[in-house]
Amino acid sequence: MNADASTMIRFVNVNKWYGRDHHVLKNINLEVRQGEVVVVCGPSGSGKSTLIRTINQLEPINDGEIWVDSVRVNDPRTDINTLRAEVGFVFQHFNLYPHLTVLDNITLAPIQVKKITRDLAERTALELLERVGLAHKKDAYPANLSGGQQQRVAIARGLAMNPQVMLFDEPTSALDPEMIGEVLAVMKQLAESGMTMMVVTHEMGFAREVADRVVFLDQGEIVEDARPEEFFTNPRSERARQFLRQILAPLHQ
Amino acid sequence: MDLNLDWGVLLQESPTGDGPYWQLLWTGAKWTVATALTGWALALLVGSIVGVMRTLPYKPLAWLGDAYVEVVRNIPLLVQLFFWFFVWPELLPREIGLWYKQDMPYPEFITAALALGWFTAARVAEQVKSGILSLPRGQKNAALALGFTLPQTYRLVVLPQAFRIVIPPLTSEFMNIFKNSAAALAIGLTELTFQMKQMVEYSNEVIVSIAAVTTIYMVMAFAVNRGMAWLERKSRIPGMIGGGR
């Protein structure tokens, strides 16, 4: 691959089918550069969640290549666990481990996967909790946190592995409206710190304000890949125009 | 109605030469406990392994686990006891088979514990499997996404949750193994029910014998039940199932 050295994620002609007939990802070509924040949006069923899950192979692909920081993800010789340790992933439903405290949720992977000492792992975890504003909740269990708090802990858990990239799969879709802001604020702060991020979201305000690029996916295809101001003011495709109308002014179509 | 119960019979010397009748029952109770606990240890170990196997993304292993559970669940315990006692030694290599039949210490006890263990393992496997499958899929994904291997994912994330969920059904199985151990009288293990039959035959005090043994079984089952309830309380996670009580 003679990709630019600063390319962090690279899709080359990626295809994926569910079963024989359902073509969920169609010939995807996409690059995310180091430090870039890319928002992926599109109607439901367009394949955005599948797309982001292929990067750490939670969803395998049938055809094409995916590269993360010059490692080919879908190469059978690639140690997928090592790669996953470098790629942070935040889920729509947080998926914190309910049987562990907030602190243990964050330190489990650094201790077990990266083999760092508990002491160091806990210090890092506390710093991260400070950063997401939840240091006072370190001994709480996930079930005793609000959705927004759980998602902030989940972000801290991802960051504790010191990843190269952070992937977000609809991180605010399961939250009550009043909690969306606190999660987006943490994500914005993370973007400003220079983290490479790929975010599947319907939060167009976040896309407009924080993203470097917006990728619009429909029926498994990348229909648009543009700077936010361009995408929001002057979308080229009719499909994107229709999507924006639905999402920005759902009552006035 | 005059039952004419003579509770004093428990203190009378039995003609079997094993001391008074209460001691006969006490010996039986000890064998029952030993058989049930040994069987349970085996059941828990094998059942957990088989239960996990059935949820793995490797078809042959999952199939093997399913096959085990289907076979063992569909054959009466008594038939399985006879299998382990009479058929199993014939299937072993000759030397080992001979040893099993002639020289193995406590053959009835070992056979009964094995049979009960393998039998109960199938039921434990079923519980463990359903516990694992009841977890949200995201739990496994969240662990994998952080770089855990599949064994780590099971050990650190999936099983600690699954086992907590299945403590109540496992409690029933644990109690069942005590009660099912009575079937071992068929191969001559001198467990509690066997001793009860002895006492009935020699003393003719049918009701007293059965009442005494019934009480002992109930105490055992109750102890298991309380012990497991304590374990369930100790392992309860704030906010999870039952945590709000």
PDB file of N, CA and C in Angstrom, chain B residues 205-243:
ATOM      1  N   GLU B 205     -40.487 -51.133  62.100  1.00  0.00           N
ATOM      2  CA  GLU B 205     -41.053 -49.805  62.399  1.00  0.00           C
ATOM      3  C   GLU B 205     -41.033 -48.977  61.118  1.00  0.00           C
ATOM      4  N   VAL B 206     -41.969 -49.258  60.218  1.00  0.00           N
ATOM      5  CA  VAL B 206     -41.954 -48.617  58.893  1.00  0.00           C
ATOM      6  C   VAL B 206     -42.075 -47.100  59.001  1.00  0.00           C
ATOM      7  N   ILE B 207     -43.070 -46.666  59.757  1.00  0.00           N
ATOM      8  CA  ILE B 207     -43.349 -45.229  59.776  1.00  0.00           C
ATOM      9  C   ILE B 207     -42.216 -44.461  60.449  1.00  0.00           C
ATOM     10  N   VAL B 208     -41.717 -44.979  61.538  1.00  0.00           N
ATOM     11  CA  VAL B 208     -40.614 -44.292  62.225  1.00  0.00           C
ATOM     12  C   VAL B 208     -39.396 -44.211  61.308  1.00  0.00           C
ATOM     13  N   SER B 209     -39.085 -45.313  60.634  1.00  0.00           N
ATOM     14  CA  SER B 209     -37.928 -45.335  59.746  1.00  0.00           C
ATOM     15  C   SER B 209     -38.061 -44.284  58.651  1.00  0.00           C
ATOM     16  N   ILE B 210     -39.219 -44.285  57.998  1.00  0.00           N
ATOM     17  CA  ILE B 210     -39.415 -43.344  56.888  1.00  0.00           C
ATOM     18  C   ILE B 210     -39.440 -41.912  57.395  1.00  0.00           C
ATOM     19  N   ALA B 211     -40.067 -41.704  58.530  1.00  0.00           N
ATOM     20  CA  ALA B 211     -40.142 -40.344  59.077  1.00  0.00           C
ATOM     21  C   ALA B 211     -38.750 -39.824  59.402  1.00  0.00           C
ATOM     22  N   ALA B 212     -37.927 -40.694  59.996  1.00  0.00           N
ATOM     23  CA  ALA B 212     -36.578 -40.259  60.365  1.00  0.00           C
ATOM     24  C   ALA B 212     -35.773 -39.897  59.120  1.00  0.00           C
ATOM     25  N   VAL B 213     -35.848 -40.754  58.108  1.00  0.00           N
ATOM     26  CA  VAL B 213     -35.077 -40.510  56.881  1.00  0.00           C
ATOM     27  C   VAL B 213     -35.593 -39.279  56.146  1.00  0.00           C
ATOM     28  N   THR B 214     -36.918 -39.151  56.112  1.00  0.00           N
ATOM     29  CA  THR B 214     -37.497 -37.968  55.472  1.00  0.00           C
ATOM     30  C   THR B 214     -36.958 -36.699  56.123  1.00  0.00           C
ATOM     31  N   THR B 215     -36.922 -36.711  57.442  1.00  0.00           N
ATOM     32  CA  THR B 215     -36.422 -35.541  58.161  1.00  0.00           C
ATOM     33  C   THR B 215     -34.969 -35.247  57.776  1.00  0.00           C
ATOM     34  N   ILE B 216     -34.166 -36.300  57.709  1.00  0.00           N
ATOM     35  CA  ILE B 216     -32.749 -36.090  57.375  1.00  0.00           C
ATOM     36  C   ILE B 216     -32.607 -35.494  55.964  1.00  0.00           C
ATOM     37  N   TYR B 217     -33.365 -36.057  54.994  1.00  0.00           N
ATOM     38  CA  TYR B 217     -33.307 -35.497  53.632  1.00  0.00           C
ATOM     39  C   TYR B 217     -33.727 -34.035  53.620  1.00  0.00           C
ATOM     40  N   MET B 218     -34.770 -33.740  54.366  1.00  0.00           N
ATOM     41  CA  MET B 218     -35.253 -32.361  54.360  1.00  0.00           C
ATOM     42  C   MET B 218     -34.231 -31.410  54.960  1.00  0.00           C
ATOM     43  N   VAL B 219     -33.563 -31.860  56.000  1.00  0.00           N
ATOM     44  CA  VAL B 219     -32.533 -31.010  56.609  1.00  0.00           C
ATOM     45  C   VAL B 219     -31.400 -30.753  55.611  1.00  0.00           C
ATOM     46  N   MET B 220     -31.006 -31.808  54.890  1.00  0.00           N
ATOM     47  CA  MET B 220     -29.941 -31.654  53.895  1.00  0.00           C
ATOM     48  C   MET B 220     -30.331 -30.656  52.813  1.00  0.00           C
ATOM     49  N   ALA B 221     -31.510 -30.871  52.240  1.00  0.00           N
ATOM     50  CA  ALA B 221     -31.961 -30.011  51.152  1.00  0.00           C
ATOM     51  C   ALA B 221     -32.099 -28.568  51.633  1.00  0.00           C
ATOM     52  N   PHE B 222     -32.588 -28.435  52.856  1.00  0.00           N
ATOM     53  CA  PHE B 222     -32.761 -27.099  53.407  1.00  0.00           C
ATOM     54  C   PHE B 222     -31.402 -26.408  53.598  1.00  0.00           C
ATOM     55  N   ALA B 223     -30.428 -27.183  54.062  1.00  0.00           N
ATOM     56  CA  ALA B 223     -29.087 -26.615  54.255  1.00  0.00           C
ATOM     57  C   ALA B 223     -28.506 -26.146  52.923  1.00  0.00           C
ATOM     58  N   VAL B 224     -28.672 -26.980  51.885  1.00  0.00           N
ATOM     59  CA  VAL B 224     -28.178 -26.589  50.558  1.00  0.00           C
ATOM     60  C   VAL B 224     -28.863 -25.306  50.112  1.00  0.00           C
ATOM     61  N   ASN B 225     -30.157 -25.292  50.261  1.00  0.00           N
ATOM     62  CA  ASN B 225     -30.942 -24.148  49.844  1.00  0.00           C
ATOM     63  C   ASN B 225     -30.485 -22.865  50.545  1.00  0.00           C
ATOM     64  N   ARG B 226     -30.297 -22.960  51.871  1.00  0.00           N
ATOM     65  CA  ARG B 226     -29.858 -21.772  52.628  1.00  0.00           C
ATOM     66  C   ARG B 226     -28.448 -21.350  52.219  1.00  0.00           C
ATOM     67  N   GLY B 227     -27.590 -22.353  52.018  1.00  0.00           N
ATOM     68  CA  GLY B 227     -26.216 -22.054  51.612  1.00  0.00           C
ATOM     69  C   GLY B 227     -26.176 -21.322  50.289  1.00  0.00           C
ATOM     70  N   MET B 228     -26.974 -21.799  49.344  1.00  0.00           N
ATOM     71  CA  MET B 228     -26.997 -21.173  48.025  1.00  0.00           C
ATOM     72  C   MET B 228     -27.628 -19.781  48.094  1.00  0.00           C
ATOM     73  N   ALA B 229     -28.617 -19.622  48.950  1.00  0.00           N
ATOM     74  CA  ALA B 229     -29.234 -18.305  49.112  1.00  0.00           C
ATOM     75  C   ALA B 229     -28.202 -17.316  49.658  1.00  0.00           C
ATOM     76  N   TRP B 230     -27.369 -17.804  50.559  1.00  0.00           N
ATOM     77  CA  TRP B 230     -26.305 -16.955  51.106  1.00  0.00           C
ATOM     78  C   TRP B 230     -25.331 -16.557  49.987  1.00  0.00           C
ATOM     79  N   LEU B 231     -24.963 -17.555  49.156  1.00  0.00           N
ATOM     80  CA  LEU B 231     -24.050 -17.285  48.045  1.00  0.00           C
ATOM     81  C   LEU B 231     -24.650 -16.256  47.092  1.00  0.00           C
ATOM     82  N   GLU B 232     -25.947 -16.415  46.846  1.00  0.00           N
ATOM     83  CA  GLU B 232     -26.615 -15.494  45.934  1.00  0.00           C
ATOM     84  C   GLU B 232     -26.581 -14.064  46.487  1.00  0.00           C
ATOM     85  N   ARG B 233     -26.813 -13.953  47.798  1.00  0.00           N
ATOM     86  CA  ARG B 233     -26.776 -12.630  48.421  1.00  0.00           C
ATOM     87  C   ARG B 233     -25.381 -12.033  48.357  1.00  0.00           C
ATOM     88  N   LYS B 234     -24.383 -12.887  48.661  1.00  0.00           N
ATOM     89  CA  LYS B 234     -23.004 -12.401  48.683  1.00  0.00           C
ATOM     90  C   LYS B 234     -22.544 -11.913  47.315  1.00  0.00           C
ATOM     91  N   SER B 235     -23.031 -12.569  46.249  1.00  0.00           N
ATOM     92  CA  SER B 235     -22.527 -12.257  44.918  1.00  0.00           C
ATOM     93  C   SER B 235     -23.414 -11.256  44.191  1.00  0.00           C
ATOM     94  N   ARG B 236     -24.418 -10.775  44.870  1.00  0.00           N
ATOM     95  CA  ARG B 236     -25.351  -9.870  44.195  1.00  0.00           C
ATOM     96  C   ARG B 236     -24.663  -8.555  43.806  1.00  0.00           C
ATOM     97  N   ILE B 237     -24.977  -8.095  42.602  1.00  0.00           N
ATOM     98  CA  ILE B 237     -24.399  -6.852  42.110  1.00  0.00           C
ATOM     99  C   ILE B 237     -25.401  -5.729  42.315  1.00  0.00           C
ATOM    100  N   PRO B 238     -24.946  -4.606  42.853  1.00  0.00           N
ATOM    101  CA  PRO B 238     -25.868  -3.481  43.021  1.00  0.00           C
ATOM    102  C   PRO B 238     -26.553  -3.134  41.700  1.00  0.00           C
ATOM    103  N   GLY B 239     -27.877  -3.134  41.706  1.00  0.00           N
ATOM    104  CA  GLY B 239     -28.602  -2.709  40.517  1.00  0.00           C
ATOM    105  C   GLY B 239     -28.968  -3.833  39.576  1.00  0.00           C
ATOM    106  N   MET B 240     -28.306  -5.004  39.713  1.00  0.00           N
ATOM    107  CA  MET B 240     -28.659  -6.101  38.814  1.00  0.00           C
ATOM    108  C   MET B 240     -29.815  -6.903  39.383  1.00  0.00           C
ATOM    109  N   ILE B 241     -30.148  -8.027  38.728  1.00  0.00           N
ATOM    110  CA  ILE B 241     -31.304  -8.832  39.109  1.00  0.00           C
ATOM    111  C   ILE B 241     -31.410  -9.012  40.620  1.00  0.00           C
ATOM    112  N   GLY B 242     -32.519  -8.677  41.173  1.00  0.00           N
ATOM    113  CA  GLY B 242     -32.746  -8.912  42.587  1.00  0.00           C
ATOM    114  C   GLY B 242     -32.060  -7.903  43.488  1.00  0.00           C
ATOM    115  N   GLY B 243     -31.190  -7.087  42.904  1.00  0.00           N
ATOM    116  CA  GLY B 243     -30.424  -6.148  43.722  1.00  0.00           C
ATOM    117  C   GLY B 243     -31.289  -5.066  44.341  1.00  0.00           C
TER     118      GLY B 243
END
